[in-house]
PDB file of C-alpha atoms in Angstrom:
ATOM      1  CA  GLN V   1      10.282 142.642 178.578  1.00  0.00           C
ATOM      2  CA  VAL V   2      12.992 144.182 176.681  1.00  0.00           C
ATOM      3  CA  GLN V   3      13.178 147.506 178.449  1.00  0.00           C
ATOM      4  CA  LEU V   4      16.466 149.692 178.743  1.00  0.00           C
ATOM      5  CA  VAL V   5      16.669 152.147 181.024  1.00  0.00           C
ATOM      6  CA  GLU V   6      19.246 154.820 181.513  1.00  0.00           C
ATOM      7  CA  SER V   7      19.882 157.340 184.671  1.00  0.00           C
ATOM      8  CA  GLY V   8      22.345 158.996 186.285  1.00  0.00           C
ATOM      9  CA  GLY V   9      22.191 162.452 183.915  1.00  0.00           C
ATOM     10  CA  GLY V  10      21.275 165.414 186.427  1.00  0.00           C
ATOM     11  CA  LEU V  11      22.667 169.165 187.072  1.00  0.00           C
ATOM     12  CA  VAL V  12      26.710 170.540 187.060  1.00  0.00           C
ATOM     13  CA  HIS V  13      28.691 172.241 186.461  1.00  0.00           C
ATOM     14  CA  PRO V  14      30.737 173.691 183.420  1.00  0.00           C
ATOM     15  CA  GLY V  15      34.375 171.038 184.575  1.00  0.00           C
ATOM     16  CA  GLY V  16      32.419 168.479 186.179  1.00  0.00           C
ATOM     17  CA  SER V  17      31.121 164.500 186.142  1.00  0.00           C
ATOM     18  CA  LEU V  18      28.794 161.974 185.692  1.00  0.00           C
ATOM     19  CA  ARG V  19      28.498 158.318 185.189  1.00  0.00           C
ATOM     20  CA  LEU V  20      25.654 157.410 183.389  1.00  0.00           C
ATOM     21  CA  THR V  21      23.890 154.244 183.718  1.00  0.00           C
ATOM     22  CA  CYS V  22      21.928 151.966 181.731  1.00  0.00           C
ATOM     23  CA  ALA V  23      20.464 149.079 182.447  1.00  0.00           C
ATOM     24  CA  ALA V  24      18.599 146.150 180.628  1.00  0.00           C
ATOM     25  CA  SER V  25      15.499 143.850 182.208  1.00  0.00           C
ATOM     26  CA  GLY V  26      14.519 140.440 179.769  1.00  0.00           C
ATOM     27  CA  PHE V  27      17.611 140.233 177.606  1.00  0.00           C
ATOM     28  CA  THR V  28      20.985 139.691 178.060  1.00  0.00           C
ATOM     29  CA  LEU V  29      23.147 143.137 177.215  1.00  0.00           C
ATOM     30  CA  ASP V  30      26.404 141.169 176.246  1.00  0.00           C
ATOM     31  CA  TYR V  31      24.333 139.544 172.548  1.00  0.00           C
ATOM     32  CA  TYR V  32      24.883 142.681 171.438  1.00  0.00           C
ATOM     33  CA  ASP V  33      26.553 145.692 170.290  1.00  0.00           C
ATOM     34  CA  ILE V  34      25.758 148.899 172.602  1.00  0.00           C
ATOM     35  CA  VAL V  35      26.343 152.993 171.885  1.00  0.00           C
ATOM     36  CA  TRP V  36      25.219 155.624 173.505  1.00  0.00           C
ATOM     37  CA  PHE V  37      23.803 158.261 172.133  1.00  0.00           C
ATOM     38  CA  ARG V  38      22.864 162.119 172.877  1.00  0.00           C
ATOM     39  CA  GLN V  39      20.205 164.807 171.174  1.00  0.00           C
ATOM     40  CA  ALA V  40      19.445 168.294 171.989  1.00  0.00           C
ATOM     41  CA  PRO V  41      17.136 170.577 171.647  1.00  0.00           C
ATOM     42  CA  GLY V  42      16.870 171.267 168.129  1.00  0.00           C
ATOM     43  CA  LYS V  43      19.814 169.413 167.444  1.00  0.00           C
ATOM     44  CA  GLU V  44      20.267 166.475 164.877  1.00  0.00           C
ATOM     45  CA  ARG V  45      21.021 162.573 167.151  1.00  0.00           C
ATOM     46  CA  GLU V  46      24.592 162.216 167.513  1.00  0.00           C
ATOM     47  CA  GLY V  47      26.540 158.869 168.400  1.00  0.00           C
ATOM     48  CA  VAL V  48      28.595 159.621 171.573  1.00  0.00           C
ATOM     49  CA  SER V  49      30.358 155.946 172.269  1.00  0.00           C
ATOM     50  CA  CYS V  50      29.935 152.087 171.928  1.00  0.00           C
ATOM     51  CA  ILE V  51      31.532 148.775 173.185  1.00  0.00           C
ATOM     52  CA  SER V  52      31.472 145.492 170.971  1.00  0.00           C
ATOM     53  CA  SER V  53      29.454 142.567 171.598  1.00  0.00           C
ATOM     54  CA  THR V  54      32.407 141.159 170.146  1.00  0.00           C
ATOM     55  CA  ASP V  55      35.397 141.975 171.508  1.00  0.00           C
ATOM     56  CA  GLY V  56      35.095 144.471 174.025  1.00  0.00           C
ATOM     57  CA  SER V  57      36.316 147.286 171.329  1.00  0.00           C
ATOM     58  CA  THR V  58      35.057 151.299 171.677  1.00  0.00           C
ATOM     59  CA  ASP V  59      34.785 153.872 169.413  1.00  0.00           C
ATOM     60  CA  TYR V  60      34.062 157.262 171.051  1.00  0.00           C
ATOM     61  CA  ALA V  61      33.034 160.532 168.843  1.00  0.00           C
ATOM     62  CA  ASP V  62      35.519 162.783 168.337  1.00  0.00           C
ATOM     63  CA  PHE V  63      33.750 165.763 170.843  1.00  0.00           C
ATOM     64  CA  VAL V  64      34.017 163.642 173.262  1.00  0.00           C
ATOM     65  CA  LYS V  65      37.415 161.579 173.176  1.00  0.00           C
ATOM     66  CA  GLY V  66      39.873 162.191 175.883  1.00  0.00           C
ATOM     67  CA  ARG V  67      36.627 162.149 178.406  1.00  0.00           C
ATOM     68  CA  PHE V  68      33.930 159.663 178.127  1.00  0.00           C
ATOM     69  CA  THR V  69      34.432 156.250 178.570  1.00  0.00           C
ATOM     70  CA  ILE V  70      32.436 153.391 178.673  1.00  0.00           C
ATOM     71  CA  SER V  71      32.669 149.666 179.958  1.00  0.00           C
ATOM     72  CA  ARG V  72      30.520 147.107 180.318  1.00  0.00           C
ATOM     73  CA  ASP V  73      29.515 144.978 183.708  1.00  0.00           C
ATOM     74  CA  SER V  74      28.269 141.433 182.661  1.00  0.00           C
ATOM     75  CA  ALA V  75      27.015 140.626 186.100  1.00  0.00           C
ATOM     76  CA  LYS V  76      25.102 143.127 185.844  1.00  0.00           C
ATOM     77  CA  ASN V  77      24.278 143.624 182.848  1.00  0.00           C
ATOM     78  CA  ALA V  78      24.334 147.091 182.196  1.00  0.00           C
ATOM     79  CA  VAL V  79      27.204 149.693 180.325  1.00  0.00           C
ATOM     80  CA  TYR V  80      28.277 152.973 181.840  1.00  0.00           C
ATOM     81  CA  LEU V  81      29.357 155.860 179.739  1.00  0.00           C
ATOM     82  CA  GLN V  82      30.981 157.781 182.523  1.00  0.00           C
ATOM     83  CA  LEU V  83      31.247 161.611 181.465  1.00  0.00           C
ATOM     84  CA  ASN V  84      34.268 164.021 182.489  1.00  0.00           C
ATOM     85  CA  SER V  85      35.232 167.900 182.130  1.00  0.00           C
ATOM     86  CA  LEU V  86      32.243 168.042 181.080  1.00  0.00           C
ATOM     87  CA  LYS V  87      31.272 171.898 178.839  1.00  0.00           C
ATOM     88  CA  PRO V  88      28.468 173.477 178.276  1.00  0.00           C
ATOM     89  CA  GLU V  89      27.414 171.405 174.420  1.00  0.00           C
ATOM     90  CA  ASP V  90      26.978 168.502 176.052  1.00  0.00           C
ATOM     91  CA  THR V  91      23.409 169.641 177.442  1.00  0.00           C
ATOM     92  CA  ALA V  92      21.375 166.325 176.050  1.00  0.00           C
ATOM     93  CA  VAL V  93      19.522 163.958 177.052  1.00  0.00           C
ATOM     94  CA  TYR V  94      21.593 160.738 176.962  1.00  0.00           C
ATOM     95  CA  TYR V  95      20.704 157.840 175.232  1.00  0.00           C
ATOM     96  CA  CYS V  96      21.351 153.925 175.469  1.00  0.00           C
ATOM     97  CA  GLY V  97      20.035 151.733 172.778  1.00  0.00           C
ATOM     98  CA  VAL V  98      21.838 147.894 171.548  1.00  0.00           C
ATOM     99  CA  GLU V  99      21.181 146.441 168.015  1.00  0.00           C
ATOM    100  CA  ARG V 100      22.926 143.180 166.812  1.00  0.00           C
ATOM    101  CA  PRO V 101      26.125 142.971 165.673  1.00  0.00           C
ATOM    102  CA  GLU V 102      27.314 143.210 161.662  1.00  0.00           C
ATOM    103  CA  SER V 103      30.795 143.108 161.880  1.00  0.00           C
ATOM    104  CA  LEU V 104      34.609 143.145 165.114  1.00  0.00           C
ATOM    105  CA  ASN V 105      33.380 146.889 165.228  1.00  0.00           C
ATOM    106  CA  CYS V 106      30.184 148.392 166.796  1.00  0.00           C
ATOM    107  CA  ARG V 107      28.985 152.130 165.138  1.00  0.00           C
ATOM    108  CA  LEU V 108      28.293 155.222 166.435  1.00  0.00           C
ATOM    109  CA  ASN V 109      25.193 155.982 164.252  1.00  0.00           C
ATOM    110  CA  ASP V 110      23.289 154.713 161.202  1.00  0.00           C
ATOM    111  CA  ASN V 111      22.571 153.020 163.273  1.00  0.00           C
ATOM    112  CA  ARG V 112      19.211 149.697 163.026  1.00  0.00           C
ATOM    113  CA  PHE V 113      18.046 149.581 167.864  1.00  0.00           C
ATOM    114  CA  ASP V 114      16.689 146.683 168.711  1.00  0.00           C
ATOM    115  CA  ALA V 115      15.953 148.235 171.999  1.00  0.00           C
ATOM    116  CA  ARG V 116      16.696 152.357 173.041  1.00  0.00           C
ATOM    117  CA  GLY V 117      15.311 153.754 176.266  1.00  0.00           C
ATOM    118  CA  GLN V 118      13.819 156.779 177.235  1.00  0.00           C
ATOM    119  CA  GLY V 119      17.156 158.721 177.754  1.00  0.00           C
ATOM    120  CA  THR V 120      18.596 161.222 180.416  1.00  0.00           C
ATOM    121  CA  LEU V 121      18.921 164.538 180.763  1.00  0.00           C
ATOM    122  CA  VAL V 122      22.384 166.109 181.119  1.00  0.00           C
ATOM    123  CA  THR V 123      22.873 170.154 181.419  1.00  0.00           C
ATOM    124  CA  ILE V 124      25.927 171.403 181.782  1.00  0.00           C
ATOM    125  CA  SER V 125      25.178 175.236 183.268  1.00  0.00           C
ATOM    126  CA  SER V 126      26.836 177.109 185.860  1.00  0.00           C
TER     127      SER V 126
END
């Protein structure tokens, strides 16, 4: 059974950190581009970060550059998103999705996911 499961969300104060995990089962993540995206209540979905299956290159949305880091652990068949210097506007449900690569670079948006997880809630509040 193909499955993606996100974990690691929670409630943190502004300036705090979290590490989100996207764990895959039933397939190998290495063959896919992986995208972390988020959706806040009443807002559009927005791509946060992605990592390419071809060369491991990464991309970040401008609003998280320098604060978030995406990484892949092939041995654990998982992808992580390290969230640092969190802001209240980072509050959202964070999802991971996978798509077959169509170019050397991964895409933050306009994705055609082959699978996606159920999300993990990140809340930033004092």
